[in-house]
C-alpha cells in the first residue's frame, strides 16, 4: 500500500547541509495503523513531508499503491504538528474543513457542506462550525484539523505528533478517537509521536527511529487486542513489556541487531 | 459578535473636547490681538466664511473635483499596487531584481515631479492624477510585498498537501495573509493621496479645493482661505476614520482588530 524505499533526505542550506534522514525503509499494509517513535529532531516531520509529496527525497522513493509519489496526492491527508498554524484564522471552522473539498471535482456545494458537518460531528464538534479557529481551545483546534483530514476521505492518513501540545485527559480522548476512526473507516494510518506509551497504545506496529542521521532501529509488533481501553490496556503486562522494549531500544541498552548476530 | 472598538464613545468624547479647546484657543489668540487678525481671522469669522462657501456652487464643484482626483488616483494606485505586488512576490527573480529600484523610487517626493507633469499634461486633472497615483502606489506596493512575505509556511504546506493549486493558494492563502497589510497600505495611501491632490491643485492650478485656496489667497479673502483649509482638514479626518472602519469590518478575524468574543 505505502512503501518507503531507502529514503534519504539531506537539507541543502547555504554552505551547510543537514542529513536529516540517512536510510528509512518500511512498508505499510492496507488498513494498518503504524506508529513511528523517535527523538526530537530525528526527521519525523521530514519523513512525513516526503511521504505527503511536499518534499523531494534526496534518494530513495515513496510508493503509494505501487506508483511513486512526486507531489501531493488526493488519497492522502496530513494532520500537521503545528495545528494552530495549519488552520486558517480568516475562515470559520466549517469553511476550514470544507476548503480542501472545494477543489475536488464532482462535489456539489451541498455534498461538501454535509461532509464537513459529518466530519465535525465525528470529532464531537458539531456545534463549532460557525466559530473561528482562534475561538477554540488547543484540543478543539486539533480536532478540527482531524475533521478536515476526515472530510477529505483519504486512504492514507498521516499524523505528525498531533497531541503533543494538549493536556493528558484531552490527549487520552483524542487517542481513543484515532483508534475508533481507524477501526470504523479502515484507513491506513501513519502516526508520528515521541511518546512511547502513546505509540504502543495506538499502534498495531511501532517503528523505532534512531537519532539523526536517522535509520529504523527496530519494528515491534504490538500484540494487544484491537479493542483498547485507557485503563485496562495500559495496565496490561503486555503493554508494559512492549513499552520497556521500545524504551530500551531508544536508550540503546538493547544491543544492535547486527551486533547481536555476530 | 460584539468587539471592543479601539475608539469607543470615550475616545470620541475626548476627540470632540480637543477640537472644542482648539477652536476656543484660536478665537482667544485672535480676539486678544496676540495674532494679527489680518493674517488669522477669528474662528467665528472663519466659520461664517465656511457657511457662505457651503452656499456657493463653485465650492461644491471644487470639492467634487478634488474628491474625483483623490478617489480615481487612489483606485488606480491600489489596483496597480496589488497587481505589481503579487506578481513581484510570486516570482522570486523579480523580487530580487526590483528590490533596489523600489528603494530608490519610493522616497522621491511626488511634489518633485510637479514640473515634469506640468510639462506633459499642463494644468489638466491628469496632472493631479499622475501625482496622486505615484505617491499612493508605493504605499500600497510596499505593504503588499511585506504581506506576501508573511505567508506562514505551515499554512502554505497545508494548502499544497490538500491539493490546492497555485491559483487556489493565491486566493485562499496569499490574499488573506496580505489583506491586513494591504488595508494599512490603502489607509496610508488614502491620506497621502489627499495631500497630493490638494498640493497639486494649489501649485499647478488644476481645478479643485487647492485651486480655490490659491484664488482666495490672491484675492485677499483671508477668512475664505482659512475656511477652505478647515475643509481639507476635515476631509483628512473623514478619510482616515472611513479607512479604519473598512479595515475593522474586513479584518474582524485578524489579531490587530479582533477583541474577545463572549461565549
Ligand atoms: N527546512 C529545513 N531546512 C534545513 N534543515 C531542516 C529543515 N527542516 C528540518 N531540518 C532539520 O532536519 C532535522 C529533522 O527535522 P524534523 O523537523 O523532521 O524533526 P522531527 O523529528 O519532526 O522533530 P520534532 O520531534 O521536534 O518535531 C533537524 O535537524 C532539522 O534541523
Ligand atoms: Mg516534527
mmCIF file of C-alpha atoms in Angstrom, chain A residues 8-139:
data_model
loop_
_atom_site.group_PDB
_atom_site.id
_atom_site.type_symbol
_atom_site.label_atom_id
_atom_site.label_comp_id
_atom_site.label_asym_id
_atom_site.label_seq_id
_atom_site.Cartn_x
_atom_site.Cartn_y
_atom_site.Cartn_z
ATOM 1 C CA UNK A 8 17.301 9.673 2.396
ATOM 2 C CA UNK A 9 16.887 13.384 2.894
ATOM 3 C CA UNK A 10 19.624 15.961 3.077
ATOM 4 C CA UNK A 11 18.653 19.611 3.521
ATOM 5 C CA UNK A 12 20.987 21.697 1.404
ATOM 6 C CA UNK A 13 21.451 25.044 3.070
ATOM 7 C CA UNK A 14 23.799 27.807 2.003
ATOM 8 C CA UNK A 15 27.201 26.383 2.806
ATOM 9 C CA UNK A 16 25.725 23.870 5.243
ATOM 10 C CA UNK A 17 23.912 20.638 4.654
ATOM 11 C CA UNK A 18 21.955 18.643 7.228
ATOM 12 C CA UNK A 19 21.436 14.937 6.776
ATOM 13 C CA UNK A 20 18.035 14.642 8.406
ATOM 14 C CA UNK A 21 17.353 11.071 7.282
ATOM 15 C CA UNK A 22 20.023 8.558 6.338
ATOM 16 C CA UNK A 23 18.073 5.481 5.300
ATOM 17 C CA UNK A 24 14.485 4.656 6.154
ATOM 18 C CA UNK A 25 12.802 1.638 4.670
ATOM 19 C CA UNK A 26 9.428 0.190 5.624
ATOM 20 C CA UNK A 27 6.038 -0.756 4.255
ATOM 21 C CA UNK A 28 2.503 -0.164 5.457
ATOM 22 C CA UNK A 29 -0.150 -2.686 4.512
ATOM 23 C CA UNK A 30 -3.626 -1.518 3.515
ATOM 24 C CA UNK A 31 -5.603 -0.592 6.623
ATOM 25 C CA UNK A 32 -2.683 -0.772 9.014
ATOM 26 C CA UNK A 33 -2.061 1.636 11.902
ATOM 27 C CA UNK A 34 1.645 2.143 12.413
ATOM 28 C CA UNK A 35 3.301 4.402 14.957
ATOM 29 C CA UNK A 36 6.656 5.978 14.413
ATOM 30 C CA UNK A 37 8.623 6.924 17.535
ATOM 31 C CA UNK A 38 11.873 8.791 17.554
ATOM 32 C CA UNK A 39 13.654 11.518 19.451
ATOM 33 C CA UNK A 40 13.041 15.178 18.701
ATOM 34 C CA UNK A 41 14.868 16.361 15.610
ATOM 35 C CA UNK A 42 15.356 12.881 14.168
ATOM 36 C CA UNK A 43 13.465 13.710 10.986
ATOM 37 C CA UNK A 44 9.925 12.510 11.655
ATOM 38 C CA UNK A 45 8.301 15.597 10.165
ATOM 39 C CA UNK A 46 10.743 15.454 7.273
ATOM 40 C CA UNK A 47 9.734 11.859 6.598
ATOM 41 C CA UNK A 48 6.018 12.672 6.621
ATOM 42 C CA UNK A 49 6.545 15.597 4.251
ATOM 43 C CA UNK A 50 8.361 13.291 1.851
ATOM 44 C CA UNK A 51 5.515 10.779 2.087
ATOM 45 C CA UNK A 52 2.935 13.536 1.507
ATOM 46 C CA UNK A 53 4.784 14.687 -1.598
ATOM 47 C CA UNK A 54 5.635 18.080 -0.085
ATOM 48 C CA UNK A 55 9.370 17.433 -0.081
ATOM 49 C CA UNK A 56 11.528 15.660 -2.585
ATOM 50 C CA UNK A 57 13.705 12.915 -1.066
ATOM 51 C CA UNK A 58 17.419 13.190 -1.812
ATOM 52 C CA UNK A 59 17.489 9.481 -2.560
ATOM 53 C CA UNK A 60 15.078 6.581 -2.460
ATOM 54 C CA UNK A 61 11.380 6.782 -3.113
ATOM 55 C CA UNK A 62 7.874 6.645 -1.747
ATOM 56 C CA UNK A 63 5.335 4.432 -3.470
ATOM 57 C CA UNK A 64 1.612 4.711 -2.933
ATOM 58 C CA UNK A 65 -0.324 1.776 -4.387
ATOM 59 C CA UNK A 66 2.775 0.961 -6.383
ATOM 60 C CA UNK A 67 3.197 4.346 -8.073
ATOM 61 C CA UNK A 68 5.828 6.844 -6.998
ATOM 62 C CA UNK A 69 4.736 9.915 -5.060
ATOM 63 C CA UNK A 70 6.074 13.044 -6.732
ATOM 64 C CA UNK A 71 3.577 15.598 -5.414
ATOM 65 C CA UNK A 72 0.533 15.856 -3.169
ATOM 66 C CA UNK A 73 -1.994 13.085 -3.864
ATOM 67 C CA UNK A 74 -5.759 13.150 -3.366
ATOM 68 C CA UNK A 75 -5.782 9.832 -1.485
ATOM 69 C CA UNK A 76 -3.573 11.177 1.240
ATOM 70 C CA UNK A 77 -4.276 13.610 4.071
ATOM 71 C CA UNK A 78 -1.994 15.012 6.709
ATOM 72 C CA UNK A 79 -2.541 16.469 10.175
ATOM 73 C CA UNK A 80 0.318 18.815 10.939
ATOM 74 C CA UNK A 81 2.257 19.128 14.146
ATOM 75 C CA UNK A 82 1.570 22.889 14.257
ATOM 76 C CA UNK A 83 -2.204 22.542 14.012
ATOM 77 C CA UNK A 84 -2.787 26.143 15.121
ATOM 78 C CA UNK A 85 -0.908 27.492 12.147
ATOM 79 C CA UNK A 86 -2.359 24.925 9.811
ATOM 80 C CA UNK A 87 -5.934 26.192 10.311
ATOM 81 C CA UNK A 88 -6.767 29.454 8.584
ATOM 82 C CA UNK A 89 -7.790 32.179 11.044
ATOM 83 C CA UNK A 90 -9.743 34.032 8.357
ATOM 84 C CA UNK A 91 -12.074 31.092 7.733
ATOM 85 C CA UNK A 92 -14.715 29.758 10.047
ATOM 86 C CA UNK A 93 -14.199 26.218 11.318
ATOM 87 C CA UNK A 94 -16.712 24.781 8.853
ATOM 88 C CA UNK A 95 -15.049 26.578 5.926
ATOM 89 C CA UNK A 96 -11.631 25.379 7.039
ATOM 90 C CA UNK A 97 -12.878 21.797 6.897
ATOM 91 C CA UNK A 98 -14.586 22.427 3.573
ATOM 92 C CA UNK A 99 -11.772 24.243 1.794
ATOM 93 C CA UNK A 100 -9.886 21.151 0.528
ATOM 94 C CA UNK A 101 -13.173 19.804 -0.869
ATOM 95 C CA UNK A 102 -13.804 22.937 -2.902
ATOM 96 C CA UNK A 103 -11.034 21.942 -5.233
ATOM 97 C CA UNK A 104 -12.245 18.433 -5.790
ATOM 98 C CA UNK A 105 -14.177 17.850 -8.936
ATOM 99 C CA UNK A 106 -17.643 16.378 -8.862
ATOM 100 C CA UNK A 107 -18.571 17.514 -5.363
ATOM 101 C CA UNK A 108 -21.604 19.755 -5.139
ATOM 102 C CA UNK A 109 -21.910 22.530 -2.593
ATOM 103 C CA UNK A 110 -24.414 20.597 -0.509
ATOM 104 C CA UNK A 111 -22.291 17.451 -0.575
ATOM 105 C CA UNK A 112 -19.336 19.485 0.658
ATOM 106 C CA UNK A 113 -21.418 21.000 3.421
ATOM 107 C CA UNK A 114 -22.701 17.606 4.538
ATOM 108 C CA UNK A 115 -19.266 16.056 4.507
ATOM 109 C CA UNK A 116 -17.790 18.870 6.552
ATOM 110 C CA UNK A 117 -20.647 18.764 9.050
ATOM 111 C CA UNK A 118 -20.333 14.980 9.339
ATOM 112 C CA UNK A 119 -16.609 15.165 9.918
ATOM 113 C CA UNK A 120 -17.059 17.808 12.608
ATOM 114 C CA UNK A 121 -19.751 15.719 14.274
ATOM 115 C CA UNK A 122 -17.427 12.708 14.245
ATOM 116 C CA UNK A 123 -14.829 14.579 16.275
ATOM 117 C CA UNK A 124 -17.509 15.922 18.619
ATOM 118 C CA UNK A 125 -17.565 19.472 17.288
ATOM 119 C CA UNK A 126 -20.944 19.530 15.570
ATOM 120 C CA UNK A 127 -21.735 22.907 17.133
ATOM 121 C CA UNK A 128 -18.460 24.645 16.293
ATOM 122 C CA UNK A 129 -18.834 25.066 12.539
ATOM 123 C CA UNK A 130 -19.656 28.778 12.729
ATOM 124 C CA UNK A 131 -16.852 29.644 15.148
ATOM 125 C CA UNK A 132 -13.411 30.843 14.140
ATOM 126 C CA UNK A 133 -10.480 28.521 14.954
ATOM 127 C CA UNK A 134 -8.969 31.067 17.351
ATOM 128 C CA UNK A 135 -12.122 30.982 19.418
ATOM 129 C CA UNK A 136 -11.467 27.309 20.218
ATOM 130 C CA UNK A 137 -9.142 25.648 22.700
ATOM 131 C CA UNK A 138 -5.994 23.868 21.544
ATOM 132 C CA UNK A 139 -7.580 20.432 21.819
#
